Amino acid sequence: MKNHIISKDITLLEALSCINSVAPEPLVLFVLDDENRMVGTLTDGDSRRALIAGASVNDKVEKIMHKSFNYMKVEDLDNVKEIKRQRDLMMRLVPILDKEHHIVEIINLERYKTRLPIDAVLMAGGKGERLRPLTEKTPKPLLKVGDKAIIDHNIDRLVSYGVKHISVTVNYLKEQLEEHFAEPRGEVKVQTVREPKYLGTIGSIRFVKEFYNDTVLVMNSDLFTNINYEDFYLHFKEHDADMSVAAVPYDVDIPLGILNLDGRNITGLSEKPHFGYYANAGIYLIKKSALKLIPEDKMFHSTDLVEALIATGRKVIRFPLNGTWIDIGTPQEFRRANDMVKHMH
């Protein structure tokens, strides 16, 4: 952040040196006054146009800078719609200002798609028995899809959406996963959480000591997907749900004429009917308060939470996932993910 900040009193020549030093980051500088308040911006384009118009390299930046500039207020930092608007405006670096116009943060929308105010928990404790012998000495989440581990595709994607608090629950061959996440991923330290015994697809979440946000994303670690987490989150908030289940289309075609029956009586005939369903994709957004329904030290699945929420009158919705989604549970699915990753960018 400091590399993009200059004083209004430096010369254009000094500013050009600063612009040159920030490459390959976006070539924009944020100008501060004597009280460290933001008063303008300066880009490489601004500098060239000023020189062409007759400015001197010894002129002060204050004379050349843009005084009408784009920024976000600190209270909008968790406003995903506002960040999306900034991205739609093709903004690359967005300064976050407090009430006195001091810069508290700069968001890089080239590096991060947005900044989702959520925690994420990836379940990585399973044995991956259907993928043996590949999983005899390697936990399934660490098997390679393309040039990196299955779980890293998910971790890196979450980080790109600005998720800062990520936990991974581990059990089978846990030491390998703990070693794998020993080093931070850029600004994010992935926490590994030991599951003392297998507690189902969501039971181990009770071992995560702290959540920093009111919304928690829970997902299987062995999925290969390009789900848009921003759309998922905005849909969840728009409908004020207690839980949202990402769902993939699942179609069934019956190549026969099906009899509609009332006892032995035929009431009609459906010729080669088509049925469209949505299947559970293993990715959930959940209000933190709803996690209290998960019992401690007891086998509990995500589907149990869905049913418990419905039984208590809470709102559970479906989010349609229409992009790539592969549940890597069999050798065939593992090969399909490795074939697909070659064509994804």
mmCIF file of C-alpha atoms in Angstrom:
data_model
loop_
_atom_site.group_PDB
_atom_site.id
_atom_site.type_symbol
_atom_site.label_atom_id
_atom_site.label_comp_id
_atom_site.label_asym_id
_atom_site.label_seq_id
_atom_site.Cartn_x
_atom_site.Cartn_y
_atom_site.Cartn_z
ATOM 1 C CA MET A 1 0.000 0.000 0.000
ATOM 2 C CA LYS A 2 2.784 2.436 0.909
ATOM 3 C CA ASN A 3 4.293 2.206 -2.576
ATOM 4 C CA HIS A 4 1.154 3.808 -4.037
ATOM 5 C CA ILE A 5 1.070 6.768 -1.624
ATOM 6 C CA ILE A 6 2.868 10.086 -2.204
ATOM 7 C CA SER A 7 2.854 13.605 -0.806
ATOM 8 C CA LYS A 8 1.275 16.502 -2.707
ATOM 9 C CA ASP A 9 4.550 18.394 -2.267
ATOM 10 C CA ILE A 10 6.838 16.113 -4.289
ATOM 11 C CA THR A 11 7.741 16.992 -7.879
ATOM 12 C CA LEU A 12 6.332 15.370 -10.989
ATOM 13 C CA LEU A 13 9.780 13.869 -11.660
ATOM 14 C CA GLU A 14 9.779 12.202 -8.235
ATOM 15 C CA ALA A 15 6.211 11.001 -8.821
ATOM 16 C CA LEU A 16 7.215 9.460 -12.172
ATOM 17 C CA SER A 17 9.934 7.537 -10.364
ATOM 18 C CA CYS A 18 7.315 6.278 -7.886
ATOM 19 C CA ILE A 19 4.980 5.261 -10.729
ATOM 20 C CA ASN A 20 7.821 3.361 -12.375
ATOM 21 C CA SER A 21 8.585 1.524 -9.125
ATOM 22 C CA VAL A 22 5.045 0.152 -8.603
ATOM 23 C CA ALA A 23 4.960 -1.764 -11.918
ATOM 24 C CA PRO A 24 3.574 -4.358 -12.641
ATOM 25 C CA GLU A 25 0.908 -3.178 -10.186
ATOM 26 C CA PRO A 26 -1.637 -0.640 -11.544
ATOM 27 C CA LEU A 27 0.202 2.608 -12.330
ATOM 28 C CA VAL A 28 -1.731 4.908 -10.003
ATOM 29 C CA LEU A 29 -0.617 6.936 -6.986
ATOM 30 C CA PHE A 30 -2.736 8.318 -4.165
ATOM 31 C CA VAL A 31 -1.813 11.833 -3.057
ATOM 32 C CA LEU A 32 -1.900 12.925 0.592
ATOM 33 C CA ASP A 33 -1.786 16.395 2.184
ATOM 34 C CA ASP A 34 0.257 17.407 5.231
ATOM 35 C CA GLU A 35 -2.277 15.751 7.550
ATOM 36 C CA ASN A 36 -2.179 12.452 5.625
ATOM 37 C CA ARG A 37 -5.629 12.999 4.118
ATOM 38 C CA MET A 38 -6.191 11.850 0.556
ATOM 39 C CA VAL A 39 -6.573 14.837 -1.758
ATOM 40 C CA GLY A 40 -6.000 13.398 -5.250
ATOM 41 C CA THR A 41 -4.723 10.716 -7.611
ATOM 42 C CA LEU A 42 -2.007 10.631 -10.237
ATOM 43 C CA THR A 43 -1.572 8.055 -13.013
ATOM 44 C CA ASP A 44 1.080 7.570 -15.676
ATOM 45 C CA GLY A 45 -1.448 8.881 -18.211
ATOM 46 C CA ASP A 46 -2.070 12.014 -16.147
ATOM 47 C CA SER A 47 1.671 12.651 -16.041
ATOM 48 C CA ARG A 48 2.141 12.269 -19.812
ATOM 49 C CA ARG A 49 -0.797 14.549 -20.588
ATOM 50 C CA ALA A 50 0.512 17.177 -18.155
ATOM 51 C CA LEU A 51 3.962 17.170 -19.769
ATOM 52 C CA ILE A 52 2.467 17.422 -23.275
ATOM 53 C CA ALA A 53 0.378 20.358 -22.050
ATOM 54 C CA GLY A 54 3.535 22.178 -20.926
ATOM 55 C CA ALA A 55 4.009 21.145 -17.305
ATOM 56 C CA SER A 56 7.537 20.965 -15.926
ATOM 57 C CA VAL A 57 9.008 17.888 -14.268
ATOM 58 C CA ASN A 58 9.776 20.209 -11.355
ATOM 59 C CA ASP A 59 6.121 21.173 -10.850
ATOM 60 C CA LYS A 60 4.529 19.956 -7.644
ATOM 61 C CA VAL A 61 2.148 17.008 -7.876
ATOM 62 C CA GLU A 62 -0.556 19.151 -6.273
ATOM 63 C CA LYS A 63 -0.737 21.185 -9.488
ATOM 64 C CA ILE A 64 -1.262 18.136 -11.738
ATOM 65 C CA MET A 65 -3.210 15.582 -9.682
ATOM 66 C CA HIS A 66 -6.897 14.690 -10.110
ATOM 67 C CA LYS A 67 -8.806 16.308 -7.262
ATOM 68 C CA SER A 68 -12.057 14.568 -8.149
ATOM 69 C CA PHE A 69 -11.270 10.933 -7.439
ATOM 70 C CA ASN A 70 -12.927 7.592 -6.823
ATOM 71 C CA TYR A 71 -12.910 5.970 -3.389
ATOM 72 C CA MET A 72 -14.929 3.855 -0.955
ATOM 73 C CA LYS A 73 -15.911 4.698 2.595
ATOM 74 C CA VAL A 74 -14.649 2.435 5.354
ATOM 75 C CA GLU A 75 -18.233 1.628 6.345
ATOM 76 C CA ASP A 76 -18.734 0.155 2.847
ATOM 77 C CA LEU A 77 -15.807 -2.232 3.186
ATOM 78 C CA ASP A 78 -18.118 -5.214 3.645
ATOM 79 C CA ASN A 79 -20.604 -3.942 1.055
ATOM 80 C CA VAL A 80 -20.172 -6.525 -1.687
ATOM 81 C CA LYS A 81 -22.579 -4.666 -4.007
ATOM 82 C CA GLU A 82 -20.435 -1.526 -3.809
ATOM 83 C CA ILE A 83 -17.248 -3.472 -4.537
ATOM 84 C CA LYS A 84 -19.024 -5.084 -7.505
ATOM 85 C CA ARG A 85 -20.007 -1.593 -8.727
ATOM 86 C CA GLN A 86 -16.367 -0.499 -8.505
ATOM 87 C CA ARG A 87 -15.326 -3.517 -10.547
ATOM 88 C CA ASP A 88 -18.014 -2.796 -13.129
ATOM 89 C CA LEU A 89 -16.541 0.720 -13.411
ATOM 90 C CA MET A 90 -13.227 -0.976 -14.360
ATOM 91 C CA MET A 91 -11.497 0.330 -11.238
ATOM 92 C CA ARG A 92 -8.230 -1.447 -10.529
ATOM 93 C CA LEU A 93 -7.102 0.005 -7.187
ATOM 94 C CA VAL A 94 -9.726 1.409 -4.820
ATOM 95 C CA PRO A 95 -8.701 3.387 -1.713
ATOM 96 C CA ILE A 96 -10.783 2.915 1.435
ATOM 97 C CA LEU A 97 -11.105 6.174 3.385
ATOM 98 C CA ASP A 98 -12.245 6.922 6.923
ATOM 99 C CA LYS A 99 -14.371 9.961 7.808
ATOM 100 C CA GLU A 100 -11.280 12.204 7.853
ATOM 101 C CA HIS A 101 -10.223 10.918 4.398
ATOM 102 C CA HIS A 102 -7.267 8.942 5.733
ATOM 103 C CA ILE A 103 -6.475 5.805 3.712
ATOM 104 C CA VAL A 104 -7.091 2.693 5.809
ATOM 105 C CA GLU A 105 -6.722 0.147 3.018
ATOM 106 C CA ILE A 106 -6.351 -0.187 -0.742
ATOM 107 C CA ILE A 107 -8.260 -2.961 -2.536
ATOM 108 C CA ASN A 108 -6.621 -4.416 -5.639
ATOM 109 C CA LEU A 109 -9.465 -5.534 -7.933
ATOM 110 C CA GLU A 110 -6.979 -7.060 -10.345
ATOM 111 C CA ARG A 111 -5.743 -9.464 -7.676
ATOM 112 C CA TYR A 112 -9.046 -9.987 -5.857
ATOM 113 C CA LYS A 113 -12.489 -10.213 -7.452
ATOM 114 C CA THR A 114 -14.183 -8.803 -4.375
ATOM 115 C CA ARG A 115 -13.982 -8.961 -0.591
ATOM 116 C CA LEU A 116 -16.574 -11.311 0.829
ATOM 117 C CA PRO A 117 -17.324 -10.856 4.553
ATOM 118 C CA ILE A 118 -17.454 -14.588 5.231
ATOM 119 C CA ASP A 119 -15.478 -17.321 6.946
ATOM 120 C CA ALA A 120 -14.842 -20.539 5.036
ATOM 121 C CA VAL A 121 -14.493 -24.089 6.337
ATOM 122 C CA LEU A 122 -13.351 -26.913 4.039
ATOM 123 C CA MET A 123 -13.988 -30.479 5.157
ATOM 124 C CA ALA A 124 -10.873 -32.565 4.447
ATOM 125 C CA GLY A 125 -11.051 -35.447 6.915
ATOM 126 C CA GLY A 126 -12.335 -38.259 4.675
ATOM 127 C CA LYS A 127 -10.352 -41.327 3.638
ATOM 128 C CA GLY A 128 -11.163 -41.200 -0.084
ATOM 129 C CA GLU A 129 -11.615 -44.984 -0.148
ATOM 130 C CA ARG A 130 -13.126 -45.057 -3.656
ATOM 131 C CA LEU A 131 -9.900 -43.552 -5.024
ATOM 132 C CA ARG A 132 -7.573 -46.187 -3.639
ATOM 133 C CA PRO A 133 -4.732 -46.964 -4.211
ATOM 134 C CA LEU A 134 -4.135 -43.233 -4.907
ATOM 135 C CA THR A 135 -5.266 -42.325 -1.383
ATOM 136 C CA GLU A 136 -3.422 -45.025 0.553
ATOM 137 C CA LYS A 137 -0.524 -42.693 1.329
ATOM 138 C CA THR A 138 -1.936 -39.331 0.212
ATOM 139 C CA PRO A 139 -5.114 -37.657 1.525
ATOM 140 C CA LYS A 140 -7.583 -37.112 -1.322
ATOM 141 C CA PRO A 141 -7.523 -33.272 -1.032
ATOM 142 C CA LEU A 142 -3.786 -33.334 -1.842
ATOM 143 C CA LEU A 143 -4.114 -35.339 -5.058
ATOM 144 C CA LYS A 144 -3.114 -33.223 -8.031
ATOM 145 C CA VAL A 145 -5.609 -31.844 -10.538
ATOM 146 C CA GLY A 146 -3.432 -30.257 -13.184
ATOM 147 C CA ASP A 147 -0.452 -28.663 -11.495
ATOM 148 C CA LYS A 148 -1.843 -28.296 -7.969
ATOM 149 C CA ALA A 149 -3.710 -30.155 -5.254
ATOM 150 C CA ILE A 150 -7.498 -30.466 -5.430
ATOM 151 C CA ILE A 151 -7.932 -28.464 -2.240
ATOM 152 C CA ASP A 152 -5.655 -25.681 -3.478
ATOM 153 C CA HIS A 153 -7.969 -24.987 -6.413
ATOM 154 C CA ASN A 154 -10.656 -24.252 -3.811
ATOM 155 C CA ILE A 155 -8.422 -22.344 -1.396
ATOM 156 C CA ASP A 156 -6.955 -20.126 -4.137
ATOM 157 C CA ARG A 157 -10.420 -19.389 -5.513
ATOM 158 C CA LEU A 158 -11.706 -18.376 -2.078
ATOM 159 C CA VAL A 159 -8.669 -16.134 -1.565
ATOM 160 C CA SER A 160 -9.343 -14.501 -4.951
ATOM 161 C CA TYR A 161 -12.792 -13.560 -3.638
ATOM 162 C CA GLY A 162 -11.196 -11.783 -0.687
ATOM 163 C CA VAL A 163 -11.950 -14.443 1.934
ATOM 164 C CA LYS A 164 -9.446 -13.935 4.743
ATOM 165 C CA HIS A 165 -10.487 -16.520 7.349
ATOM 166 C CA ILE A 166 -10.215 -20.100 6.070
ATOM 167 C CA SER A 167 -10.155 -23.309 8.129
ATOM 168 C CA VAL A 168 -9.601 -26.887 6.982
ATOM 169 C CA THR A 169 -10.828 -29.763 9.162
ATOM 170 C CA VAL A 170 -8.464 -32.731 8.997
ATOM 171 C CA ASN A 171 -8.463 -36.364 10.172
ATOM 172 C CA TYR A 172 -7.092 -39.019 7.767
ATOM 173 C CA LEU A 173 -3.337 -38.467 7.145
ATOM 174 C CA LYS A 174 -3.801 -35.126 8.902
ATOM 175 C CA GLU A 175 -0.085 -34.447 9.299
ATOM 176 C CA GLN A 176 0.331 -34.096 5.525
ATOM 177 C CA LEU A 177 -2.442 -31.492 5.333
ATOM 178 C CA GLU A 178 -1.063 -29.634 8.365
ATOM 179 C CA GLU A 179 2.357 -29.480 6.729
ATOM 180 C CA HIS A 180 0.785 -28.431 3.428
ATOM 181 C CA PHE A 181 -0.822 -25.384 5.056
ATOM 182 C CA ALA A 182 2.085 -24.481 7.333
ATOM 183 C CA GLU A 183 2.930 -21.429 5.208
ATOM 184 C CA PRO A 184 0.440 -18.580 4.569
ATOM 185 C CA ARG A 185 -1.240 -18.142 1.168
ATOM 186 C CA GLY A 186 -0.274 -14.549 0.527
ATOM 187 C CA GLU A 187 -2.078 -12.587 3.241
ATOM 188 C CA VAL A 188 -4.167 -15.580 4.355
ATOM 189 C CA LYS A 189 -3.105 -18.123 6.972
ATOM 190 C CA VAL A 190 -5.143 -21.288 6.456
ATOM 191 C CA GLN A 191 -5.935 -22.864 9.831
ATOM 192 C CA THR A 192 -6.026 -26.652 10.110
ATOM 193 C CA VAL A 193 -8.467 -28.043 12.677
ATOM 194 C CA ARG A 194 -8.090 -31.626 13.909
ATOM 195 C CA GLU A 195 -11.230 -33.757 13.931
ATOM 196 C CA PRO A 196 -10.604 -36.347 16.708
ATOM 197 C CA LYS A 197 -13.037 -38.771 15.075
ATOM 198 C CA TYR A 198 -15.154 -38.785 11.945
ATOM 199 C CA LEU A 199 -18.253 -36.684 12.640
ATOM 200 C CA GLY A 200 -19.968 -36.564 9.256
ATOM 201 C CA THR A 201 -19.983 -33.894 6.567
ATOM 202 C CA ILE A 202 -20.426 -30.927 8.929
ATOM 203 C CA GLY A 203 -20.046 -32.162 12.523
ATOM 204 C CA SER A 204 -16.372 -31.204 12.749
ATOM 205 C CA ILE A 205 -17.197 -27.520 12.309
ATOM 206 C CA ARG A 206 -17.750 -27.383 16.081
ATOM 207 C CA PHE A 207 -13.965 -27.668 16.503
ATOM 208 C CA VAL A 208 -13.364 -24.332 14.724
ATOM 209 C CA LYS A 209 -12.659 -22.068 17.689
ATOM 210 C CA GLU A 210 -13.751 -18.722 16.271
ATOM 211 C CA PHE A 211 -15.693 -17.230 13.379
ATOM 212 C CA TYR A 212 -15.029 -13.611 12.452
ATOM 213 C CA ASN A 213 -18.079 -13.009 10.263
ATOM 214 C CA ASP A 214 -21.823 -13.617 10.524
ATOM 215 C CA THR A 215 -21.822 -15.814 7.401
ATOM 216 C CA VAL A 216 -19.905 -19.085 7.101
ATOM 217 C CA LEU A 217 -19.245 -20.983 3.875
ATOM 218 C CA VAL A 218 -18.878 -24.734 4.356
ATOM 219 C CA MET A 219 -17.810 -27.024 1.526
ATOM 220 C CA ASN A 220 -16.287 -30.363 0.722
ATOM 221 C CA SER A 221 -12.589 -29.958 -0.008
ATOM 222 C CA ASP A 222 -12.550 -32.409 -2.912
ATOM 223 C CA LEU A 223 -14.832 -30.492 -5.271
ATOM 224 C CA PHE A 224 -13.619 -29.087 -8.570
ATOM 225 C CA THR A 225 -15.797 -26.081 -9.349
ATOM 226 C CA ASN A 226 -15.811 -22.551 -10.727
ATOM 227 C CA ILE A 227 -18.794 -21.423 -8.645
ATOM 228 C CA ASN A 228 -19.131 -17.635 -8.436
ATOM 229 C CA TYR A 229 -18.906 -17.059 -4.681
ATOM 230 C CA GLU A 230 -19.923 -13.415 -5.036
ATOM 231 C CA ASP A 231 -23.204 -14.321 -6.761
ATOM 232 C CA PHE A 232 -23.745 -17.069 -4.177
ATOM 233 C CA TYR A 233 -23.286 -14.603 -1.306
ATOM 234 C CA LEU A 234 -25.433 -11.829 -2.815
ATOM 235 C CA HIS A 235 -28.235 -14.328 -3.497
ATOM 236 C CA PHE A 236 -27.995 -15.543 0.116
ATOM 237 C CA LYS A 237 -28.212 -11.995 1.510
ATOM 238 C CA GLU A 238 -30.951 -10.919 -0.905
ATOM 239 C CA HIS A 239 -33.234 -13.689 0.342
ATOM 240 C CA ASP A 240 -32.217 -13.309 4.019
ATOM 241 C CA ALA A 241 -31.782 -17.068 4.319
ATOM 242 C CA ASP A 242 -30.440 -19.019 7.271
ATOM 243 C CA MET A 243 -28.796 -21.502 4.896
ATOM 244 C CA SER A 244 -28.269 -21.686 1.152
ATOM 245 C CA VAL A 245 -27.450 -24.947 -0.603
ATOM 246 C CA ALA A 246 -25.567 -24.736 -3.897
ATOM 247 C CA ALA A 247 -27.282 -27.124 -6.284
ATOM 248 C CA VAL A 248 -26.359 -28.565 -9.669
ATOM 249 C CA PRO A 249 -28.909 -29.503 -12.357
ATOM 250 C CA TYR A 250 -29.532 -33.228 -12.612
ATOM 251 C CA ASP A 251 -31.653 -34.506 -15.504
ATOM 252 C CA VAL A 252 -33.230 -37.924 -15.901
ATOM 253 C CA ASP A 253 -34.531 -39.174 -19.255
ATOM 254 C CA ILE A 254 -36.580 -42.388 -19.358
ATOM 255 C CA PRO A 255 -36.499 -43.902 -22.867
ATOM 256 C CA LEU A 256 -39.812 -45.739 -22.377
ATOM 257 C CA GLY A 257 -43.484 -45.028 -22.129
ATOM 258 C CA ILE A 258 -44.329 -44.683 -18.415
ATOM 259 C CA LEU A 259 -47.747 -45.654 -17.083
ATOM 260 C CA ASN A 260 -49.524 -43.333 -14.681
ATOM 261 C CA LEU A 261 -51.356 -45.603 -12.249
ATOM 262 C CA ASP A 262 -54.043 -45.414 -9.631
ATOM 263 C CA GLY A 263 -53.752 -48.888 -8.152
ATOM 264 C CA ARG A 264 -54.091 -51.244 -11.133
ATOM 265 C CA ASN A 265 -55.953 -48.685 -13.201
ATOM 266 C CA ILE A 266 -53.995 -46.791 -15.861
ATOM 267 C CA THR A 267 -54.878 -43.092 -15.692
ATOM 268 C CA GLY A 268 -52.547 -41.934 -18.425
ATOM 269 C CA LEU A 269 -49.322 -42.498 -20.285
ATOM 270 C CA SER A 270 -46.118 -40.425 -20.328
ATOM 271 C CA GLU A 271 -44.046 -41.156 -23.429
ATOM 272 C CA LYS A 272 -40.279 -40.986 -22.768
ATOM 273 C CA PRO A 273 -40.622 -38.415 -19.972
ATOM 274 C CA HIS A 274 -37.881 -36.023 -18.911
ATOM 275 C CA PHE A 275 -37.421 -35.067 -15.273
ATOM 276 C CA GLY A 276 -35.293 -32.134 -14.132
ATOM 277 C CA TYR A 277 -33.940 -32.012 -10.584
ATOM 278 C CA TYR A 278 -31.373 -30.122 -8.553
ATOM 279 C CA ALA A 279 -28.749 -32.125 -6.648
ATOM 280 C CA ASN A 280 -26.830 -31.060 -3.539
ATOM 281 C CA ALA A 281 -23.398 -29.731 -4.638
ATOM 282 C CA GLY A 282 -21.789 -29.882 -1.178
ATOM 283 C CA ILE A 283 -21.318 -26.098 -0.856
ATOM 284 C CA TYR A 284 -23.286 -24.117 1.723
ATOM 285 C CA LEU A 285 -23.655 -20.600 3.083
ATOM 286 C CA ILE A 286 -24.909 -20.580 6.657
ATOM 287 C CA LYS A 287 -25.704 -17.887 9.201
ATOM 288 C CA LYS A 288 -23.300 -18.252 12.098
ATOM 289 C CA SER A 289 -26.235 -18.396 14.523
ATOM 290 C CA ALA A 290 -27.612 -21.469 12.704
ATOM 291 C CA LEU A 291 -24.455 -23.447 13.496
ATOM 292 C CA LYS A 292 -25.659 -23.755 17.094
ATOM 293 C CA LEU A 293 -27.983 -26.525 15.892
ATOM 294 C CA ILE A 294 -24.952 -28.737 15.197
ATOM 295 C CA PRO A 295 -24.403 -31.005 18.228
ATOM 296 C CA GLU A 296 -20.997 -31.413 19.814
ATOM 297 C CA ASP A 297 -19.038 -34.655 19.426
ATOM 298 C CA LYS A 298 -21.794 -36.373 17.449
ATOM 299 C CA MET A 299 -22.124 -37.669 13.889
ATOM 300 C CA PHE A 300 -23.904 -34.923 11.968
ATOM 301 C CA HIS A 301 -24.238 -34.305 8.243
ATOM 302 C CA SER A 302 -24.996 -31.150 6.304
ATOM 303 C CA THR A 303 -28.319 -32.721 5.310
ATOM 304 C CA ASP A 304 -29.125 -33.092 9.026
ATOM 305 C CA LEU A 305 -28.611 -29.352 9.424
ATOM 306 C CA VAL A 306 -30.912 -28.650 6.479
ATOM 307 C CA GLU A 307 -33.641 -30.759 8.074
ATOM 308 C CA ALA A 308 -33.081 -29.263 11.542
ATOM 309 C CA LEU A 309 -33.395 -25.726 10.179
ATOM 310 C CA ILE A 310 -36.560 -26.557 8.248
ATOM 311 C CA ALA A 311 -38.038 -28.257 11.337
ATOM 312 C CA THR A 312 -37.494 -25.102 13.400
ATOM 313 C CA GLY A 313 -39.051 -22.836 10.772
ATOM 314 C CA ARG A 314 -35.799 -21.341 9.494
ATOM 315 C CA LYS A 315 -35.287 -20.374 5.859
ATOM 316 C CA VAL A 316 -33.265 -22.747 3.634
ATOM 317 C CA ILE A 317 -32.901 -21.874 -0.053
ATOM 318 C CA ARG A 318 -31.335 -23.288 -3.206
ATOM 319 C CA PHE A 319 -28.665 -21.503 -5.266
ATOM 320 C CA PRO A 320 -28.426 -22.848 -8.835
ATOM 321 C CA LEU A 321 -24.820 -23.655 -9.793
ATOM 322 C CA ASN A 322 -24.670 -23.705 -13.574
ATOM 323 C CA GLY A 323 -20.911 -23.752 -14.098
ATOM 324 C CA THR A 324 -18.254 -26.425 -13.645
ATOM 325 C CA TRP A 325 -18.780 -28.881 -10.795
ATOM 326 C CA ILE A 326 -17.152 -32.271 -10.276
ATOM 327 C CA ASP A 327 -17.301 -34.272 -7.058
ATOM 328 C CA ILE A 328 -13.962 -36.068 -7.197
ATOM 329 C CA GLY A 329 -14.994 -39.331 -5.581
ATOM 330 C CA THR A 330 -14.110 -41.959 -8.196
ATOM 331 C CA PRO A 331 -11.204 -42.589 -10.589
ATOM 332 C CA GLN A 332 -13.469 -41.593 -13.507
ATOM 333 C CA GLU A 333 -14.300 -38.216 -11.921
ATOM 334 C CA PHE A 334 -10.636 -37.674 -11.038
ATOM 335 C CA ARG A 335 -9.642 -38.234 -14.680
ATOM 336 C CA ARG A 336 -12.469 -35.951 -15.867
ATOM 337 C CA ALA A 337 -11.279 -33.138 -13.590
ATOM 338 C CA ASN A 338 -7.723 -33.531 -14.890
ATOM 339 C CA ASP A 339 -8.974 -33.411 -18.473
ATOM 340 C CA MET A 340 -11.151 -30.374 -17.778
ATOM 341 C CA VAL A 341 -8.478 -28.322 -15.995
ATOM 342 C CA LYS A 342 -6.402 -28.257 -19.200
ATOM 343 C CA HIS A 343 -9.090 -26.105 -20.837
ATOM 344 C CA MET A 344 -9.779 -23.756 -17.907
ATOM 345 C CA HIS A 345 -8.091 -20.413 -17.312
#
